[in-house]
Amino acid sequence: MKTIADLKFPSNVFSPLATSSPKLTKMRAPIRDQSWTSSSDESSGNATALAITGIDETHLNVSKTSNISTSSSSSVRTALEYVDPEIFHNKQFCEVITREELHEAIAECKMASDNFTKEQADIYATVVTERVLWTACRTWSGTLPVSTKASLKQYVQYACEDWYMRYTGQLCVDELQHLSNFKGMFDWQSVAIYCYEKGMPTKVIDRVFAKNLVRRTTGDYLDCMEMTWLLFAMIGTDEMQSIEYWFRVLDVHSTGVLSFAILEQFYEEISKILAKENVMSLPYSNVISQFTDILGTNEWTLRAFKNNSHLVHRVVNGFINAIRFLDQETNEKTNGERMDDESFGQGNRTRWQRLIDHEFDAHYQQNQSPTSSPESSNLSE
């Protein structure tokens, strides 16, 4: 069994993964008796009165279901945003779809249409259901406000038939099955080793395992749903739901305002990982000055983070992921991400969108070769 001390700094930077849209929830201290469910929009830590309230079937993007055999990935709309958050403003909804309803419907569809076993359908449904909730920033509440219950059929259809969602499910399912030593359970050591290999200090994992922060359970194991959230958050720090996730992790005192003294402890762990590879880190005071310029304030609240959502991932990476932190500093000089976005002709994209776009491109190329084996990718490539 590997230990953290045995690990070396990986040569390949971890790939991106995750989307979401704004919805703010209450910051809660890690107390056992606290409720995990989402708080109201008037709770502490709320950034704006213009909170997203849900989704209905009119917001599903069906333009990506075109035949890939007749078009290249560069000609397909590459933004993997099934839900446009702007549509939610001033919308009235009278029904809700629960996490359980969506999960059950997707699982039944996969068993009926793709001959999945119950176990295969269950894990696929877990990943895709959480992807939908993550995109809508409804992870904590576990409900999707809709105009009518008939919306459930639309969600199930694109969750099971859309190529992007199928590939999302396959990527995450493979990763979850690779990680789990026990059926659907992920222990601290396995998670810590996995995340450390991606550049994440164990101090961060300790916070992830804390009660009632980014979990719905307690104990020494993450369940499949919680591990799925971690995958989404760690790969997609530039997404709104991920910003909320990591703010909770970094807000050790649960005050709604990040402590610079506590953040220094996180930064020290990042610096230690970099130092092992002879990478010299900037002094903490310099980093704080740079990040404060990005946020435009000395008071680092969830409001400040979400008001600067297009850049705040750079701040988050500096405290949770050494590889991503180093990568973004390198990319700033080479403009690698901008050049990659331009080559796809779709403007600025999230890390999640870049990953799926490249997977789509690889799939299209493989589809042209009779000897290729589809869906052979791995998240860590």
PDB file of C-alpha atoms in Angstrom, residues 89-211:
ATOM      1  CA  HIS A  89     -33.931  34.794 -13.373  1.00  0.00           C
ATOM      2  CA  ASN A  90     -37.511  35.875 -12.680  1.00  0.00           C
ATOM      3  CA  LYS A  91     -38.805  32.402 -13.499  1.00  0.00           C
ATOM      4  CA  GLN A  92     -41.677  30.920 -11.528  1.00  0.00           C
ATOM      5  CA  PHE A  93     -41.724  27.194 -10.813  1.00  0.00           C
ATOM      6  CA  CYS A  94     -44.505  25.224  -9.201  1.00  0.00           C
ATOM      7  CA  GLU A  95     -43.019  21.704  -9.170  1.00  0.00           C
ATOM      8  CA  VAL A  96     -39.737  20.096  -8.152  1.00  0.00           C
ATOM      9  CA  ILE A  97     -37.809  17.057  -9.298  1.00  0.00           C
ATOM     10  CA  THR A  98     -35.922  15.420  -6.464  1.00  0.00           C
ATOM     11  CA  ARG A  99     -32.499  13.812  -6.637  1.00  0.00           C
ATOM     12  CA  GLU A 100     -34.097  10.437  -5.924  1.00  0.00           C
ATOM     13  CA  GLU A 101     -36.668  10.780  -8.714  1.00  0.00           C
ATOM     14  CA  LEU A 102     -34.067  11.722 -11.289  1.00  0.00           C
ATOM     15  CA  HIS A 103     -31.668   8.990 -10.182  1.00  0.00           C
ATOM     16  CA  GLU A 104     -34.331   6.292 -10.337  1.00  0.00           C
ATOM     17  CA  ALA A 105     -35.580   7.360 -13.766  1.00  0.00           C
ATOM     18  CA  ILE A 106     -32.075   7.447 -15.269  1.00  0.00           C
ATOM     19  CA  ALA A 107     -31.186   4.060 -13.803  1.00  0.00           C
ATOM     20  CA  GLU A 108     -34.369   2.499 -15.206  1.00  0.00           C
ATOM     21  CA  CYS A 109     -33.652   4.004 -18.625  1.00  0.00           C
ATOM     22  CA  LYS A 110     -30.099   2.613 -18.723  1.00  0.00           C
ATOM     23  CA  MET A 111     -31.258  -0.868 -17.713  1.00  0.00           C
ATOM     24  CA  ALA A 112     -33.988  -0.843 -20.350  1.00  0.00           C
ATOM     25  CA  SER A 113     -32.158   0.773 -23.279  1.00  0.00           C
ATOM     26  CA  ASP A 114     -28.522  -0.259 -22.760  1.00  0.00           C
ATOM     27  CA  ASN A 115     -28.983  -3.533 -20.868  1.00  0.00           C
ATOM     28  CA  PHE A 116     -27.041  -2.238 -17.866  1.00  0.00           C
ATOM     29  CA  THR A 117     -27.039  -4.355 -14.740  1.00  0.00           C
ATOM     30  CA  LYS A 118     -28.657  -2.774 -11.694  1.00  0.00           C
ATOM     31  CA  GLU A 119     -25.216  -1.981 -10.249  1.00  0.00           C
ATOM     32  CA  GLN A 120     -23.943  -0.441 -13.488  1.00  0.00           C
ATOM     33  CA  ALA A 121     -27.102   1.609 -13.923  1.00  0.00           C
ATOM     34  CA  ASP A 122     -26.994   2.788 -10.311  1.00  0.00           C
ATOM     35  CA  ILE A 123     -23.460   4.209 -10.439  1.00  0.00           C
ATOM     36  CA  TYR A 124     -24.053   5.784 -13.851  1.00  0.00           C
ATOM     37  CA  ALA A 125     -27.278   7.371 -12.588  1.00  0.00           C
ATOM     38  CA  THR A 126     -25.467   8.684  -9.499  1.00  0.00           C
ATOM     39  CA  VAL A 127     -22.796  10.429 -11.582  1.00  0.00           C
ATOM     40  CA  VAL A 128     -25.171  11.900 -14.156  1.00  0.00           C
ATOM     41  CA  THR A 129     -27.758  12.977 -11.580  1.00  0.00           C
ATOM     42  CA  GLU A 130     -25.089  14.787  -9.612  1.00  0.00           C
ATOM     43  CA  ARG A 131     -23.782  16.326 -12.848  1.00  0.00           C
ATOM     44  CA  VAL A 132     -27.223  17.817 -13.497  1.00  0.00           C
ATOM     45  CA  LEU A 133     -27.532  19.127  -9.938  1.00  0.00           C
ATOM     46  CA  TRP A 134     -23.969  20.466 -10.014  1.00  0.00           C
ATOM     47  CA  THR A 135     -24.648  22.308 -13.265  1.00  0.00           C
ATOM     48  CA  ALA A 136     -27.736  23.926 -11.761  1.00  0.00           C
ATOM     49  CA  CYS A 137     -25.907  24.602  -8.483  1.00  0.00           C
ATOM     50  CA  ARG A 138     -28.567  22.585  -6.643  1.00  0.00           C
ATOM     51  CA  THR A 139     -26.228  20.010  -5.130  1.00  0.00           C
ATOM     52  CA  TRP A 140     -26.928  20.913  -1.522  1.00  0.00           C
ATOM     53  CA  SER A 141     -30.729  21.034  -1.824  1.00  0.00           C
ATOM     54  CA  GLY A 142     -30.987  18.008  -4.125  1.00  0.00           C
ATOM     55  CA  THR A 143     -34.046  19.373  -5.938  1.00  0.00           C
ATOM     56  CA  LEU A 144     -34.678  20.956  -9.331  1.00  0.00           C
ATOM     57  CA  PRO A 145     -37.561  23.451  -9.493  1.00  0.00           C
ATOM     58  CA  VAL A 146     -39.473  22.957 -12.759  1.00  0.00           C
ATOM     59  CA  SER A 147     -42.645  24.149 -14.410  1.00  0.00           C
ATOM     60  CA  THR A 148     -44.081  20.658 -14.665  1.00  0.00           C
ATOM     61  CA  LYS A 149     -43.173  17.122 -13.641  1.00  0.00           C
ATOM     62  CA  ALA A 150     -43.060  16.252 -17.333  1.00  0.00           C
ATOM     63  CA  SER A 151     -39.608  17.844 -17.301  1.00  0.00           C
ATOM     64  CA  LEU A 152     -38.285  14.643 -15.761  1.00  0.00           C
ATOM     65  CA  LYS A 153     -38.639  12.843 -19.098  1.00  0.00           C
ATOM     66  CA  GLN A 154     -36.541  15.494 -20.822  1.00  0.00           C
ATOM     67  CA  TYR A 155     -33.785  15.252 -18.233  1.00  0.00           C
ATOM     68  CA  VAL A 156     -33.672  11.480 -18.515  1.00  0.00           C
ATOM     69  CA  GLN A 157     -33.578  11.623 -22.303  1.00  0.00           C
ATOM     70  CA  TYR A 158     -30.537  13.847 -22.528  1.00  0.00           C
ATOM     71  CA  ALA A 159     -28.848  12.170 -19.540  1.00  0.00           C
ATOM     72  CA  CYS A 160     -29.040   8.806 -21.298  1.00  0.00           C
ATOM     73  CA  GLU A 161     -28.783   9.728 -24.977  1.00  0.00           C
ATOM     74  CA  ASP A 162     -26.607  12.823 -25.283  1.00  0.00           C
ATOM     75  CA  TRP A 163     -23.043  11.841 -26.185  1.00  0.00           C
ATOM     76  CA  TYR A 164     -21.476  14.397 -23.860  1.00  0.00           C
ATOM     77  CA  MET A 165     -23.397  13.163 -20.850  1.00  0.00           C
ATOM     78  CA  ARG A 166     -22.728   9.524 -21.703  1.00  0.00           C
ATOM     79  CA  TYR A 167     -19.015  10.270 -21.870  1.00  0.00           C
ATOM     80  CA  THR A 168     -19.179  12.231 -18.624  1.00  0.00           C
ATOM     81  CA  GLY A 169     -20.770   9.235 -16.969  1.00  0.00           C
ATOM     82  CA  GLN A 170     -18.195   6.831 -18.397  1.00  0.00           C
ATOM     83  CA  LEU A 171     -15.199   8.960 -17.376  1.00  0.00           C
ATOM     84  CA  CYS A 172     -16.371   9.408 -13.807  1.00  0.00           C
ATOM     85  CA  VAL A 173     -17.593   5.839 -13.357  1.00  0.00           C
ATOM     86  CA  ASP A 174     -14.213   4.483 -14.453  1.00  0.00           C
ATOM     87  CA  GLU A 175     -12.457   6.786 -12.009  1.00  0.00           C
ATOM     88  CA  LEU A 176     -14.757   5.882  -9.118  1.00  0.00           C
ATOM     89  CA  GLN A 177     -14.387   2.156  -9.721  1.00  0.00           C
ATOM     90  CA  HIS A 178     -10.612   2.523  -9.908  1.00  0.00           C
ATOM     91  CA  LEU A 179     -10.537   4.363  -6.576  1.00  0.00           C
ATOM     92  CA  SER A 180     -12.916   2.360  -4.413  1.00  0.00           C
ATOM     93  CA  ASN A 181     -11.424  -0.379  -2.204  1.00  0.00           C
ATOM     94  CA  PHE A 182     -14.864  -1.108  -0.808  1.00  0.00           C
ATOM     95  CA  LYS A 183     -18.175  -1.179  -2.600  1.00  0.00           C
ATOM     96  CA  GLY A 184     -19.159   2.449  -3.087  1.00  0.00           C
ATOM     97  CA  MET A 185     -16.950   3.673  -0.207  1.00  0.00           C
ATOM     98  CA  PHE A 186     -13.749   5.724  -0.342  1.00  0.00           C
ATOM     99  CA  ASP A 187     -11.425   5.753   2.653  1.00  0.00           C
ATOM    100  CA  TRP A 188      -9.185   8.657   3.665  1.00  0.00           C
ATOM    101  CA  GLN A 189      -5.923   7.027   2.584  1.00  0.00           C
ATOM    102  CA  SER A 190      -7.124   6.126  -0.914  1.00  0.00           C
ATOM    103  CA  VAL A 191      -8.600   9.585  -1.455  1.00  0.00           C
ATOM    104  CA  ALA A 192      -5.524  11.344  -0.015  1.00  0.00           C
ATOM    105  CA  ILE A 193      -3.120   9.381  -2.232  1.00  0.00           C
ATOM    106  CA  TYR A 194      -5.255   9.947  -5.312  1.00  0.00           C
ATOM    107  CA  CYS A 195      -5.541  13.681  -4.668  1.00  0.00           C
ATOM    108  CA  TYR A 196      -1.887  14.087  -3.666  1.00  0.00           C
ATOM    109  CA  GLU A 197      -0.877  12.606  -7.002  1.00  0.00           C
ATOM    110  CA  LYS A 198      -2.867  15.428  -8.577  1.00  0.00           C
ATOM    111  CA  GLY A 199      -1.094  18.055  -6.460  1.00  0.00           C
ATOM    112  CA  MET A 200      -3.527  18.391  -3.566  1.00  0.00           C
ATOM    113  CA  PRO A 201      -2.100  18.474   0.015  1.00  0.00           C
ATOM    114  CA  THR A 202      -3.469  16.147   2.670  1.00  0.00           C
ATOM    115  CA  LYS A 203      -4.511  19.171   4.739  1.00  0.00           C
ATOM    116  CA  VAL A 204      -7.130  19.853   2.093  1.00  0.00           C
ATOM    117  CA  ILE A 205      -8.374  16.262   2.224  1.00  0.00           C
ATOM    118  CA  ASP A 206      -8.705  16.527   6.004  1.00  0.00           C
ATOM    119  CA  ARG A 207     -11.088  19.408   5.428  1.00  0.00           C
ATOM    120  CA  VAL A 208     -13.005  17.499   2.763  1.00  0.00           C
ATOM    121  CA  PHE A 209     -13.582  14.703   5.294  1.00  0.00           C
ATOM    122  CA  ALA A 210     -14.814  17.148   7.961  1.00  0.00           C
ATOM    123  CA  LYS A 211     -18.474  16.901   8.961  1.00  0.00           C
TER     124      LYS A 211
END
